[in-house]
Each structure stands twice: as structure tokens, then as C-alpha cells.
Amino acid sequence: MKHLIIIGNGIAGITTARHVRQQDSRVGITVISAESEHFYSRTALMYIYMGHMTYAHTKPYEDGFWAKNRIDLLQGYVEQVDTSTKRIRLADGKWLDYDVLVVATGSVSTTFDWPGLTASGVQGLYGLPDLERMEQFTTGIDRAVVVGGGLIGVELAEMLRSRHIAVTMLVRDPHYWSSTLPAEEGKLIGRHLLRHGIDLRLETELKEILAWRGPAGPRSADASGRVRAVVTKAGEEIPCQFVGLGIGVTPNVAFLKNSGIELGKGVLVNEYFETNVADVYAIGDCNEFRQPIVGTDGALRKPIEQIWYTSRMHGETLARTICGSRTAYRPGVFFNSAKFFDIEYQTYGTLNAQLTDDEQTYYWEHPAGEQCLRINYRKTDQSVVGIHAFGLRLRQAVCEHWIQQRTPVENVLSQFRQADFNPEFSEFYTDQLAGHTPAGSPNRRKGWFRRLFSTTH
Ligand SMILES: Cc1cc2nc3c(=O)[nH]c(=O)nc-3n(C[C@H](O)[C@H](O)[C@H](O)COP(=O)(O)OP(=O)(O)OC[C@H]3O[C@@H](n4cnc5c(N)ncnc54)[C@H](O)[C@@H]3O)c2cc1C
């Protein structure tokens, strides 16, 4: 292989480039990306808007790193991939040859066919251009609507509240993020949003977006289709000057439609990230596994996982294959974390919104309603399959070990201090926890939390 082209300089593409360079000092590496010249941390976008970070802070590497490692960066948009001649065409008409091509083009914000969607001041949050637009359309405004109850919806709400903009949040389901969270956790976050002044409307769906039309209103932008309100399916009109869409993301693969590379929702790949075309691979948010991937803990992973650390693992694994050691993707115990305003969230293993027939759950919530812990385990052998923590910080290695080793739930609870990152928390709350009967837990387990937080390391 003489020339590796990677489309996309996100965490997936950049990890591949770095790891290939570590293993192969001779191959030419070109990373082409449309959004920015350099790799930056997409997960930190909200902090730029909130003034906690600058764009420069979000770049994990010095700008000189790339030249030093002979990784060529090219800012441009790839419009066409011609797999028969092994070439790609950029938007400026330039063609480039590849020996191996990696598609790492991430996602795009999902939208629906709502009337009025094209009004200005209506947008998702995915990249730097969105941040610029948001800056432009939220300066000086006082009312916004966020549509969607997921992670990006909450980020949008927090960003807007940081500028004292009133936020109404429309969530279709009976509780927040019901596709992922069991009802107790969804309600906990819902209460937290209310405490932060969010006007949270559950079971409320968007029907239409209204824009200013006709003669110019008091603001010059009003004549040009600027959003003025949303209408819910129940017929309520909610005035606003900005609409943030947080209804999910979709693999960014539309530009490959006529390339001969097989697409499902994402670029279809096998466990080696190989597409149907020789020497073309796809990783990160934009790929979709044809067959389910099984983790080292035996759990089935979703065919599309749009998660930062998953994309990084894809890049690391693919680099080995590209450098001659064909390696199947075999992820460990699933892990993710996020923050909902002040509440930190960690999830390990398999913990779905609904229990399966073979699962039982243990749920504890602090009476103040801002911290909770859920442990799901198998009915058959009591082994732990998943752990959720809200407002408690747990040690990743310990939780993963328990799940990987199929540790019985009683052992997990009796050793729980090993996972607790904030022992001062456990000491402070021991009494309340011990006196609390967690919802959904069998009565015989009432005393577990006394033991849990009084056992020494
Ligand atoms: C606001 C926000 C917050 C998030 N927070 C979290 C979090 O807290 N935890 C977590 O695990 N995940 C989070 N995610 C998801 C995480 O950021 C993604 O899973 C991850 O960035 C995917 O990496 P990637 O390399 O696959 O793609 P991306 O980071 O999307 O990079 C792909 C790049 O390819 C470029 N590109 C696309 N098409 C072309 C083309 N045709 N030509 C040239 N370039 C192209 C794009 O411009 C983009 O820069 C968040 C995502 C968003 C949007």
C-alpha cells in the first residue's frame, strides 16, 4: 500500500491515521475533511458556546503534530468515490488516487418533514457551522424551543439557559429519553430539568414551525423567514425566536449513494470494517454492522453505535488490519457517560429502558431525587449485566470487571465501595441508604445498601 486516504478527521479517522503511522513509517496518509482543518473534540462544542472553552482548547494536538508525523491534512468535501478506478473527487473538481480508502464521515443531525423546517433559526447541533449559526440566531433573543428528549436536546437546553434564554422542551414520550432510560431515571432527569428552569413538556409533539412572512416586522430578519413560533400536535402555539432540534443523528453517507459501496442506514461492514468493495473500509458513526457484534462480555452491540469511544476503538482496530494484521472488532463491556446539567451519568454493560424476561433490577434513589443507582442482573444466575449511576461517580475498571466476570449481584453490592469514586458520599448517606427500600427491589434485599456503603475496601 502506497497511499491511504481517510475521509473525515473526527475521532475515528484521526485515530486510524495516528495508529497506522505508529505501525508503518512509509505509507502516505491523507486525511480529508470538510468541517475543519484540524481534529477537535466534538463533545466539547457546548462548552465553546457557554464560554468555558475556546475552539483552540478543543484541539487535542498541537497544529504541528500532523506535519511532524507526516499525516497530510486536506480541508475539502468529497463528492464522489469511484471505486472502479480507486479515486475520489473533491468539490473543487480535483481527483485523488488511493490504494486503501477509509470512510469515517460521522453523522448528520436527523430531521423530519415538519412544515416550516427551513425557517431561519431552526437547526440541530452537530459541528462548528451549527455553533456559528446558533451564535448568530440566539444573540439577543429571549425565547427558544428545543425539540427532542435525548442527549443533544439537553445540551442545547443547557447552552441556551447559560445565556438566560427561556427554553421550552418538547418531548414526545412520557418521560425524558425513554428510548434509553427506564422510567425512574427519565423522571429524575425530568425533575432536574424543571429545577433548571426548563419548561419541559412531556408527551408533546411538534406539528409545525411558523416563520415571519410578508412585510418586515420590527426586526429586519423577520421578513426573511425567521422562526416566530412552533405549533404542537395539541394545537398550542409556543412563541420563540430559535428552535433547536435534538432528535438524534443519522450516518453521514448520502454522498456515497452511487459509489457501489453498499449502504443500509450506514455503510455496511463486517467485523473487520470491510465494505463490499475491496480496500474500502468504514468506521465510526457512519458505519453499520451487517451482523451483530458480540462484546467480550457476551453482550450484543447495536449495529450502529454513535459514540465517541466506540469510534476511537474502531480506528485502533482498523489500523491493525490496514497494517497487515487483519483484526476483528471485539469490543469490551459497553461504557458511556454524559452530563445532564449538574447530574453526571455513567452506564456500563447492557441496561435498556425495558427489562428482558431474564432480567431483574435493583434500583435505589436518594430521597432528594438527584442521585440514583440501578443494577440489572440475570434471574438465572444473578450475574450483573448492567449498571446505571446518576449523580454518583463510579470506577470504570471495577464496574467493567464485575460485568465481564458475570459477578453475582450480591457480591457486587457487598463490594460496592470498590467502585465508589466518592467515599465521602457513601459515608454521609449510609443511614439514609440503609433505611431506604429501593423501588422494584425484592424485600429480602432491603439491607444491602447498609452493607454496600459500610464495607471497607
Ligand atoms: C453535540 C454533540 C455532543 C456529543 N457528546 C458525546 C458524548 O458526551 N459522549 C459520546 O460518547 N459521544 C458524544 N457525541 C457523539 C460523538 O461526538 C461521535 O460519536 C463521534 O464524534 C463520531 O466520530 P467520527 O469520527 O465517526 O465522526 P465525526 O466526529 O462526525 O467526524 C466526521 C468528519 O467527517 C467530515 N465529513 C463528512 N462527510 C464528508 C465528506 N463527504 N467529505 C469530507 N469530509 C466529510 C465531517 O465534516 C466531520 O468533520 C456527541 C455528538 C455531538 C454532535
Short mmCIF file of C-alpha atoms and ligand atoms in Angstrom, two decimals:
data_model
loop_
_atom_site.label_atom_id
_atom_site.label_comp_id
_atom_site.label_asym_id
_atom_site.label_seq_id
_atom_site.Cartn_x
_atom_site.Cartn_y
_atom_site.Cartn_z
CA MET A 1 0.00 0.00 0.00
CA LYS A 2 1.36 3.39 -1.01
CA HIS A 3 -1.45 5.80 -0.25
CA LEU A 4 -4.11 5.67 2.44
CA ILE A 5 -6.93 8.19 2.17
CA ILE A 6 -9.19 8.75 5.16
CA ILE A 7 -12.37 10.78 4.66
CA GLY A 8 -13.22 12.51 7.94
CA ASN A 9 -10.93 13.96 10.61
CA GLY A 10 -13.12 13.05 13.60
CA ILE A 11 -12.02 10.70 16.36
CA ALA A 12 -12.46 7.60 14.13
CA GLY A 13 -10.45 8.87 11.15
CA ILE A 14 -7.74 10.55 13.19
CA THR A 15 -7.23 7.52 15.43
CA THR A 16 -6.76 5.39 12.33
CA ALA A 17 -4.22 7.84 10.90
CA ARG A 18 -2.22 8.02 14.14
CA HIS A 19 -2.17 4.26 14.67
CA VAL A 20 -1.27 3.47 11.07
CA ARG A 21 1.61 5.93 11.28
CA GLN A 22 2.84 4.28 14.50
CA GLN A 23 2.93 0.89 12.73
CA ASP A 24 4.03 1.95 9.25
CA SER A 25 6.54 4.76 8.76
CA ARG A 26 6.42 4.70 4.93
CA VAL A 27 2.81 4.76 3.80
CA GLY A 28 1.43 8.10 2.59
CA ILE A 29 -1.54 9.19 4.72
CA THR A 30 -4.01 11.87 3.65
CA VAL A 31 -6.92 12.87 5.88
CA ILE A 32 -9.59 14.85 4.03
CA SER A 33 -12.25 16.63 5.99
CA ALA A 34 -14.78 19.31 5.20
CA GLU A 35 -15.60 20.85 8.53
CA SER A 36 -12.29 21.96 10.00
CA GLU A 37 -8.62 21.82 9.15
CA HIS A 38 -7.75 20.11 12.42
CA PHE A 39 -9.26 17.41 14.59
CA TYR A 40 -11.21 18.81 17.52
CA SER A 41 -13.38 17.30 20.25
CA ARG A 42 -16.98 17.38 19.04
CA THR A 43 -18.24 16.53 22.53
CA ALA A 44 -16.91 19.89 23.77
CA LEU A 45 -18.93 22.00 21.32
CA MET A 46 -21.36 23.11 24.00
CA TYR A 47 -18.57 24.47 26.19
CA ILE A 48 -17.41 26.82 23.42
CA TYR A 49 -20.89 28.35 23.24
CA MET A 50 -21.09 28.56 27.03
CA GLY A 51 -17.73 30.34 27.19
CA HIS A 52 -15.94 27.65 29.22
CA MET A 53 -13.56 26.79 26.37
CA THR A 54 -12.29 28.27 23.15
CA TYR A 55 -12.08 26.32 19.89
CA ALA A 56 -8.29 26.09 20.42
CA HIS A 57 -8.88 24.29 23.74
CA THR A 58 -10.85 21.56 21.98
CA LYS A 59 -7.91 20.52 19.76
CA PRO A 60 -6.10 17.63 21.50
CA TYR A 61 -2.96 18.01 19.34
CA GLU A 62 -0.71 20.94 18.52
CA ASP A 63 -1.16 22.05 14.91
CA GLY A 64 2.42 20.97 14.15
CA PHE A 65 1.74 17.37 15.21
CA TRP A 66 0.41 16.37 11.79
CA ALA A 67 3.35 17.53 9.69
CA LYS A 68 5.76 16.04 12.22
CA ASN A 69 4.02 12.67 11.81
CA ARG A 70 3.71 13.04 8.04
CA ILE A 71 -0.06 12.95 8.07
CA ASP A 72 -1.30 15.27 5.30
CA LEU A 73 -4.42 17.21 6.16
CA LEU A 74 -6.63 18.43 3.35
CA GLN A 75 -9.68 20.56 4.02
CA GLY A 76 -12.30 19.78 1.39
CA TYR A 77 -15.55 17.98 0.70
CA VAL A 78 -15.50 14.59 -1.05
CA GLU A 79 -18.35 14.49 -3.56
CA GLN A 80 -17.67 11.24 -5.32
CA VAL A 81 -15.90 7.93 -4.75
CA ASP A 82 -15.06 5.98 -7.90
CA THR A 83 -14.22 2.52 -6.64
CA SER A 84 -13.54 1.12 -10.13
CA THR A 85 -10.55 3.43 -10.62
CA LYS A 86 -9.79 3.85 -6.90
CA ARG A 87 -10.16 7.63 -6.95
CA ILE A 88 -12.10 10.24 -5.06
CA ARG A 89 -13.29 13.62 -6.36
CA LEU A 90 -13.33 16.74 -4.23
CA ALA A 91 -15.89 19.53 -4.56
CA ASP A 92 -13.27 21.69 -6.35
CA GLY A 93 -13.05 19.04 -9.08
CA LYS A 94 -9.67 17.62 -8.04
CA TRP A 95 -9.24 13.82 -8.20
CA LEU A 96 -7.01 11.86 -5.79
CA ASP A 97 -5.88 8.22 -6.07
CA TYR A 98 -5.98 5.83 -3.17
CA ASP A 99 -4.78 2.31 -2.51
CA VAL A 100 -6.86 2.00 0.64
CA LEU A 101 -9.85 4.19 1.49
CA VAL A 102 -11.36 4.67 4.94
CA VAL A 103 -14.78 6.29 5.19
CA ALA A 104 -15.08 7.97 8.60
CA THR A 105 -17.65 10.65 7.83
CA GLY A 106 -19.61 10.64 11.10
CA SER A 107 -23.25 11.64 11.33
CA VAL A 108 -25.64 14.42 10.42
CA SER A 109 -28.46 15.75 12.60
CA THR A 110 -31.73 13.92 11.98
CA THR A 111 -34.70 15.94 10.79
CA PHE A 112 -38.33 15.17 9.99
CA ASP A 113 -40.61 16.58 7.38
CA TRP A 114 -42.10 19.26 9.60
CA PRO A 115 -43.70 22.17 7.78
CA GLY A 116 -41.59 25.28 8.32
CA LEU A 117 -38.36 23.36 8.91
CA THR A 118 -36.45 25.68 6.59
CA ALA A 119 -37.25 28.81 8.62
CA SER A 120 -34.06 30.53 9.71
CA GLY A 121 -33.23 29.99 13.36
CA VAL A 122 -34.15 26.28 13.18
CA GLN A 123 -31.21 23.87 13.45
CA GLY A 124 -29.55 20.86 15.02
CA LEU A 125 -26.19 20.77 16.76
CA TYR A 126 -23.52 18.64 15.16
CA GLY A 127 -20.49 20.69 14.16
CA LEU A 128 -18.76 24.04 14.05
CA PRO A 129 -21.05 25.56 11.37
CA ASP A 130 -24.02 24.75 13.66
CA LEU A 131 -22.29 26.51 16.51
CA GLU A 132 -21.73 29.58 14.35
CA ARG A 133 -25.37 29.61 13.25
CA MET A 134 -26.51 29.18 16.82
CA GLU A 135 -24.35 32.11 17.89
CA GLN A 136 -25.90 34.21 15.14
CA PHE A 137 -29.51 33.22 15.76
CA THR A 138 -29.54 33.27 19.56
CA THR A 139 -27.78 36.58 20.14
CA GLY A 140 -30.22 38.94 21.84
CA ILE A 141 -33.17 36.54 21.85
CA ASP A 142 -35.20 35.60 24.92
CA ARG A 143 -37.26 32.52 23.96
CA ALA A 144 -36.30 29.20 22.40
CA VAL A 145 -37.84 25.78 21.87
CA VAL A 146 -35.83 22.55 21.94
CA VAL A 147 -37.40 19.57 20.20
CA GLY A 148 -36.40 16.10 21.37
CA GLY A 149 -35.54 14.37 24.58
CA GLY A 150 -32.08 12.92 24.16
CA LEU A 151 -28.52 13.89 24.97
CA ILE A 152 -28.18 16.64 22.39
CA GLY A 153 -31.58 18.09 23.37
CA VAL A 154 -30.37 18.57 26.94
CA GLU A 155 -27.09 20.05 25.73
CA LEU A 156 -28.99 22.57 23.62
CA ALA A 157 -31.21 23.43 26.59
CA GLU A 158 -28.21 23.92 28.88
CA MET A 159 -26.42 26.07 26.31
CA LEU A 160 -29.45 28.32 25.89
CA ARG A 161 -30.09 28.58 29.64
CA SER A 162 -26.45 29.62 30.15
CA ARG A 163 -27.42 32.77 28.22
CA HIS A 164 -30.63 33.24 30.21
CA ILE A 165 -32.82 32.32 27.25
CA ALA A 166 -36.18 30.81 28.29
CA VAL A 167 -36.41 27.24 26.99
CA THR A 168 -39.45 25.11 26.30
CA MET A 169 -38.50 21.50 25.62
CA LEU A 170 -40.88 19.27 23.66
CA VAL A 171 -40.54 15.56 24.45
CA ARG A 172 -42.80 13.13 22.62
CA ASP A 173 -42.60 10.40 25.27
CA PRO A 174 -43.98 10.16 28.82
CA HIS A 175 -40.52 10.74 30.32
CA TYR A 176 -37.17 12.06 29.24
CA TRP A 177 -35.09 9.83 26.86
CA SER A 178 -37.49 6.91 27.14
CA SER A 179 -35.79 5.04 24.30
CA THR A 180 -32.75 4.57 26.54
CA LEU A 181 -33.63 5.22 30.18
CA PRO A 182 -36.00 3.31 32.45
CA ALA A 183 -38.86 5.46 33.76
CA GLU A 184 -37.29 6.26 37.17
CA GLU A 185 -34.11 7.70 35.66
CA GLY A 186 -36.08 9.55 32.97
CA LYS A 187 -38.27 11.14 35.63
CA LEU A 188 -35.23 12.04 37.75
CA ILE A 189 -33.71 13.92 34.85
CA GLY A 190 -37.09 15.48 34.05
CA ARG A 191 -37.28 16.92 37.58
CA HIS A 192 -33.71 18.19 37.25
CA LEU A 193 -34.59 19.98 34.01
CA LEU A 194 -37.56 21.65 35.72
CA ARG A 195 -35.26 22.78 38.55
CA HIS A 196 -33.07 24.41 35.94
CA GLY A 197 -35.99 26.43 34.69
CA ILE A 198 -36.72 24.35 31.58
CA ASP A 199 -40.39 24.38 30.61
CA LEU A 200 -40.47 20.62 29.99
CA ARG A 201 -43.49 19.43 28.00
CA LEU A 202 -43.78 15.65 28.05
CA GLU A 203 -46.00 13.76 25.60
CA THR A 204 -45.90 16.80 23.38
CA GLU A 205 -45.11 16.58 19.68
CA LEU A 206 -44.14 19.22 17.20
CA LYS A 207 -46.59 19.71 14.36
CA GLU A 208 -45.34 22.79 12.56
CA ILE A 209 -42.84 25.62 12.68
CA LEU A 210 -44.11 29.13 11.92
CA ALA A 211 -41.95 31.85 10.38
CA TRP A 212 -42.42 35.56 9.86
CA ARG A 213 -43.68 36.28 6.36
CA GLY A 214 -44.64 39.30 4.35
CA PRO A 215 -43.67 42.86 5.22
CA ALA A 216 -40.75 43.37 7.52
CA GLY A 217 -41.54 43.21 11.20
CA PRO A 218 -39.78 45.14 13.94
CA ARG A 219 -36.58 43.26 13.14
CA SER A 220 -35.14 43.29 9.66
CA ALA A 221 -34.71 39.50 9.68
CA ASP A 222 -38.43 38.99 10.22
CA ALA A 223 -39.29 39.42 6.56
CA SER A 224 -36.87 36.71 5.53
CA GLY A 225 -38.50 33.73 7.12
CA ARG A 226 -37.16 33.89 10.65
CA VAL A 227 -38.88 31.48 13.04
CA ARG A 228 -41.57 33.03 15.24
CA ALA A 229 -43.33 30.07 16.92
CA VAL A 230 -43.92 26.34 16.94
CA VAL A 231 -47.29 24.62 16.96
CA THR A 232 -47.74 21.36 18.88
CA LYS A 233 -49.94 18.47 17.77
CA ALA A 234 -52.36 19.51 20.51
CA GLY A 235 -52.69 22.86 18.70
CA GLU A 236 -50.78 25.04 21.13
CA GLU A 237 -48.72 27.83 19.60
CA ILE A 238 -45.48 28.50 21.51
CA PRO A 239 -43.73 31.73 20.51
CA CYS A 240 -39.95 31.50 20.10
CA GLN A 241 -37.05 33.03 18.19
CA PHE A 242 -34.97 29.87 17.88
CA VAL A 243 -35.70 26.15 17.53
CA GLY A 244 -33.03 23.60 18.46
CA LEU A 245 -33.50 20.10 17.05
CA GLY A 246 -32.21 17.30 19.26
CA ILE A 247 -33.96 14.31 17.76
CA GLY A 248 -30.91 12.22 17.05
CA VAL A 249 -28.27 11.72 14.40
CA THR A 250 -28.09 9.67 11.19
CA PRO A 251 -24.98 8.22 9.48
CA ASN A 252 -23.50 10.70 7.04
CA VAL A 253 -23.37 8.54 3.91
CA ALA A 254 -25.60 10.26 1.33
CA PHE A 255 -22.57 11.25 -0.79
CA LEU A 256 -21.82 7.52 -1.38
CA LYS A 257 -25.19 6.69 -2.96
CA ASN A 258 -23.88 5.96 -6.44
CA SER A 259 -20.45 4.70 -5.46
CA GLY A 260 -21.23 0.98 -5.49
CA ILE A 261 -20.46 0.83 -1.77
CA GLU A 262 -23.39 -0.94 -0.13
CA LEU A 263 -25.41 1.18 2.24
CA GLY A 264 -28.05 0.39 4.82
CA LYS A 265 -28.65 3.21 7.26
CA GLY A 266 -24.88 3.48 7.35
CA VAL A 267 -22.02 1.99 5.30
CA LEU A 268 -22.48 -1.78 5.67
CA VAL A 269 -19.41 -3.54 7.05
CA ASN A 270 -18.34 -6.84 8.55
CA GLU A 271 -16.45 -7.26 11.80
CA TYR A 272 -13.22 -6.18 10.06
CA PHE A 273 -14.86 -2.92 8.91
CA GLU A 274 -14.64 -4.20 5.33
CA THR A 275 -17.31 -2.95 2.92
CA ASN A 276 -18.48 -4.91 -0.14
CA VAL A 277 -15.69 -3.19 -2.14
CA ALA A 278 -12.07 -4.33 -1.80
CA ASP A 279 -9.79 -1.88 0.05
CA VAL A 280 -12.66 0.31 1.23
CA TYR A 281 -13.43 0.35 4.96
CA ALA A 282 -15.90 2.30 7.09
CA ILE A 283 -15.63 3.15 10.79
CA GLY A 284 -17.10 5.37 13.47
CA ASP A 285 -20.58 6.89 13.50
CA CYS A 286 -21.14 6.30 9.78
CA ASN A 287 -20.85 2.51 9.69
CA GLU A 288 -23.41 -0.21 10.29
CA PHE A 289 -22.53 -3.82 11.06
CA ARG A 290 -24.22 -6.38 8.82
CA GLN A 291 -24.12 -8.98 11.59
CA PRO A 292 -24.39 -8.14 15.27
CA ILE A 293 -21.07 -7.71 17.03
CA VAL A 294 -20.67 -9.61 20.30
CA GLY A 295 -18.64 -7.94 23.04
CA THR A 296 -16.14 -9.76 25.24
CA ASP A 297 -18.85 -9.92 27.93
CA GLY A 298 -21.11 -11.83 25.51
CA ALA A 299 -23.46 -8.86 25.03
CA LEU A 300 -24.79 -7.99 21.58
CA ARG A 301 -23.85 -4.49 20.45
CA LYS A 302 -26.10 -2.24 18.38
CA PRO A 303 -25.36 -2.28 14.64
CA ILE A 304 -24.80 1.49 14.72
CA GLU A 305 -23.15 2.99 17.81
CA GLN A 306 -22.71 6.72 17.56
CA ILE A 307 -20.40 7.13 20.50
CA TRP A 308 -17.02 8.79 20.88
CA TYR A 309 -15.06 5.98 22.46
CA THR A 310 -16.59 3.38 20.12
CA SER A 311 -15.33 5.41 17.15
CA ARG A 312 -11.88 5.52 18.71
CA MET A 313 -11.83 1.73 19.16
CA HIS A 314 -12.91 1.30 15.53
CA GLY A 315 -9.93 3.41 14.46
CA GLU A 316 -7.46 1.49 16.62
CA THR A 317 -8.70 -1.90 15.41
CA LEU A 318 -8.80 -0.96 11.73
CA ALA A 319 -5.25 0.41 11.84
CA ARG A 320 -4.02 -3.11 12.67
CA THR A 321 -5.83 -4.58 9.68
CA ILE A 322 -4.55 -1.89 7.34
CA CYS A 323 -1.02 -2.54 8.56
CA GLY A 324 -1.25 -6.23 7.73
CA SER A 325 -2.63 -7.88 10.84
CA ARG A 326 -6.30 -8.49 9.98
CA THR A 327 -8.14 -7.94 13.26
CA ALA A 328 -11.81 -8.42 14.05
CA TYR A 329 -13.59 -5.80 16.14
CA ARG A 330 -14.27 -7.25 19.56
CA PRO A 331 -15.31 -4.51 21.98
CA GLY A 332 -15.23 -4.91 25.73
CA VAL A 333 -18.01 -4.07 28.16
CA PHE A 334 -20.13 -1.20 26.84
CA PHE A 335 -19.50 2.09 28.61
CA ASN A 336 -20.70 5.63 28.16
CA SER A 337 -21.02 8.79 30.21
CA ALA A 338 -22.70 12.15 29.88
CA LYS A 339 -23.86 15.11 31.92
CA PHE A 340 -27.37 16.48 32.27
CA PHE A 341 -26.82 19.98 33.65
CA ASP A 342 -25.34 19.09 37.10
CA ILE A 343 -26.00 15.37 37.08
CA GLU A 344 -23.27 13.07 35.87
CA TYR A 345 -24.40 9.88 34.21
CA GLN A 346 -22.47 6.66 33.71
CA THR A 347 -23.69 3.46 32.12
CA TYR A 348 -21.94 0.08 31.93
CA GLY A 349 -22.89 -3.14 30.17
CA THR A 350 -26.42 -3.75 28.93
CA LEU A 351 -29.03 -1.62 30.60
CA ASN A 352 -32.03 -0.99 28.38
CA ALA A 353 -35.17 1.02 29.04
CA GLN A 354 -37.12 -2.24 29.47
CA LEU A 355 -36.04 -5.39 31.30
CA THR A 356 -35.86 -8.59 29.29
CA ASP A 357 -37.66 -11.71 30.55
CA ASP A 358 -34.41 -12.99 32.03
CA GLU A 359 -33.55 -9.80 33.94
CA GLN A 360 -34.28 -8.35 37.33
CA THR A 361 -33.43 -4.93 38.59
CA TYR A 362 -32.26 -3.28 41.76
CA TYR A 363 -32.94 0.45 41.94
CA TRP A 364 -32.01 2.92 44.63
CA GLU A 365 -32.75 6.62 44.58
CA HIS A 366 -31.72 9.20 47.12
CA PRO A 367 -34.73 10.88 48.76
CA ALA A 368 -33.59 14.26 47.38
CA GLY A 369 -34.17 12.77 43.94
CA GLU A 370 -30.91 13.78 42.24
CA GLN A 371 -28.87 10.59 42.65
CA CYS A 372 -29.70 7.04 41.77
CA LEU A 373 -28.15 3.68 41.06
CA ARG A 374 -29.58 0.80 39.07
CA ILE A 375 -28.12 -2.67 38.77
CA ASN A 376 -29.69 -5.15 36.38
CA TYR A 377 -28.90 -8.82 36.76
CA ARG A 378 -29.90 -12.16 35.30
CA LYS A 379 -32.67 -14.11 37.01
CA THR A 380 -30.94 -17.37 36.22
CA ASP A 381 -27.56 -16.94 37.93
CA GLN A 382 -27.97 -13.46 39.48
CA SER A 383 -24.97 -12.19 37.48
CA VAL A 384 -24.82 -8.45 36.86
CA VAL A 385 -25.44 -7.34 33.25
CA GLY A 386 -25.65 -3.57 33.56
CA ILE A 387 -25.13 -0.64 35.92
CA HIS A 388 -26.51 2.92 35.71
CA ALA A 389 -25.33 5.69 38.02
CA PHE A 390 -26.72 9.21 38.15
CA GLY A 391 -25.03 11.75 40.39
CA LEU A 392 -22.58 9.12 41.68
CA ARG A 393 -19.17 8.65 40.17
CA LEU A 394 -18.14 5.02 39.77
CA ARG A 395 -14.82 3.45 38.84
CA GLN A 396 -14.95 2.23 35.27
CA ALA A 397 -12.48 -0.65 35.65
CA VAL A 398 -14.34 -2.09 38.64
CA CYS A 399 -17.79 -1.96 37.01
CA GLU A 400 -16.47 -3.47 33.80
CA HIS A 401 -14.73 -6.25 35.70
CA TRP A 402 -17.95 -7.20 37.52
CA ILE A 403 -19.90 -7.40 34.28
CA GLN A 404 -17.15 -9.16 32.37
CA GLN A 405 -16.78 -11.76 35.14
CA ARG A 406 -20.55 -12.28 35.49
CA THR A 407 -20.32 -11.41 39.18
CA PRO A 408 -23.46 -12.19 41.23
CA VAL A 409 -25.35 -9.08 42.28
CA GLU A 410 -24.98 -9.87 46.00
CA ASN A 411 -21.19 -9.87 45.63
CA VAL A 412 -21.30 -6.63 43.66
CA LEU A 413 -23.31 -4.96 46.37
CA SER A 414 -21.23 -6.27 49.21
CA GLN A 415 -18.08 -4.98 47.48
CA PHE A 416 -19.63 -1.84 46.08
CA ARG A 417 -17.24 0.51 47.86
CA GLN A 418 -14.58 -0.65 45.42
CA ALA A 419 -16.48 1.10 42.65
CA ASP A 420 -17.39 4.24 44.53
CA PHE A 421 -15.26 7.17 43.46
CA ASN A 422 -16.51 9.48 46.21
CA PRO A 423 -16.25 7.63 49.54
CA GLU A 424 -17.29 10.79 51.37
CA PHE A 425 -20.64 10.44 49.63
CA SER A 426 -21.15 6.92 50.89
CA GLU A 427 -20.23 7.76 54.46
CA PHE A 428 -22.53 10.74 54.50
CA TYR A 429 -25.53 8.87 53.14
CA THR A 430 -25.11 5.45 54.71
CA ASP A 431 -28.03 5.86 57.09
CA GLN A 432 -30.49 7.14 54.52
CA LEU A 433 -29.49 4.42 52.08
CA ALA A 434 -29.81 1.69 54.67
CA GLY A 435 -33.28 2.85 55.69
CA HIS A 436 -34.50 3.11 52.12
CA THR A 437 -36.36 0.34 50.33
CA PRO A 438 -35.49 0.78 46.69
CA ALA A 439 -38.35 0.68 44.22
CA GLY A 440 -38.57 -2.59 42.37
CA SER A 441 -36.13 -4.44 44.58
CA PRO A 442 -37.08 -7.67 46.34
CA ASN A 443 -37.72 -7.06 50.05
CA ARG A 444 -35.15 -9.62 51.05
CA ARG A 445 -32.52 -7.28 49.71
CA LYS A 446 -33.51 -4.37 51.97
CA GLY A 447 -30.30 -4.29 53.97
CA TRP A 448 -27.93 -4.44 51.00
CA PHE A 449 -27.13 -0.81 50.90
CA ARG A 450 -26.16 -0.70 54.57
CA ARG A 451 -23.58 -3.36 53.75
CA LEU A 452 -22.79 -1.70 50.48
CA PHE A 453 -21.64 1.53 51.99
CA SER A 454 -20.21 0.23 55.24
CA THR A 455 -17.85 -2.38 53.79
CA THR A 456 -14.23 -1.31 53.71
CA HIS A 457 -12.01 -1.71 50.66
C1 LIG B 1 -23.08 17.91 20.33
C2 LIG B 1 -22.57 16.51 20.47
C3 LIG B 1 -22.22 16.03 21.71
C4 LIG B 1 -21.76 14.71 21.83
N1 LIG B 1 -21.41 14.26 23.07
C5 LIG B 1 -20.99 12.99 23.22
C6 LIG B 1 -20.61 12.47 24.49
O1 LIG B 1 -20.69 13.17 25.51
N2 LIG B 1 -20.15 11.19 24.57
C7 LIG B 1 -20.07 10.39 23.45
O2 LIG B 1 -19.66 9.23 23.56
N3 LIG B 1 -20.40 10.85 22.24
C8 LIG B 1 -20.86 12.12 22.10
N4 LIG B 1 -21.21 12.58 20.86
C9 LIG B 1 -21.04 11.68 19.69
C10 LIG B 1 -19.59 11.70 19.24
O3 LIG B 1 -19.17 13.01 19.09
C11 LIG B 1 -19.49 10.94 17.92
O4 LIG B 1 -19.83 9.59 18.17
C12 LIG B 1 -18.09 10.99 17.32
O5 LIG B 1 -17.67 12.32 17.13
C13 LIG B 1 -18.07 10.27 15.98
O6 LIG B 1 -16.79 10.36 15.44
P1 LIG B 1 -16.50 10.09 13.92
O7 LIG B 1 -15.04 10.23 13.75
O8 LIG B 1 -17.16 8.84 13.49
O9 LIG B 1 -17.26 11.25 13.12
P2 LIG B 1 -17.23 12.83 13.21
O10 LIG B 1 -16.70 13.31 14.51
O11 LIG B 1 -18.59 13.29 12.82
O12 LIG B 1 -16.21 13.27 12.08
C14 LIG B 1 -16.52 13.10 10.72
C15 LIG B 1 -15.94 14.23 9.90
O13 LIG B 1 -16.07 13.88 8.52
C16 LIG B 1 -16.34 15.04 7.79
N5 LIG B 1 -17.04 14.67 6.55
C17 LIG B 1 -18.26 14.12 6.43
N6 LIG B 1 -18.57 13.90 5.13
C18 LIG B 1 -17.50 14.34 4.43
C19 LIG B 1 -17.21 14.38 3.03
N7 LIG B 1 -18.04 13.91 2.12
N8 LIG B 1 -16.03 14.92 2.66
C20 LIG B 1 -15.14 15.38 3.59
N9 LIG B 1 -15.38 15.36 4.91
C21 LIG B 1 -16.54 14.84 5.31
C22 LIG B 1 -17.24 15.85 8.71
O14 LIG B 1 -17.19 17.20 8.36
C23 LIG B 1 -16.67 15.55 10.08
O15 LIG B 1 -15.77 16.54 10.48
C24 LIG B 1 -21.66 13.88 20.70
C25 LIG B 1 -22.02 14.37 19.45
C26 LIG B 1 -22.48 15.66 19.32
C27 LIG B 1 -22.87 16.17 17.97
#
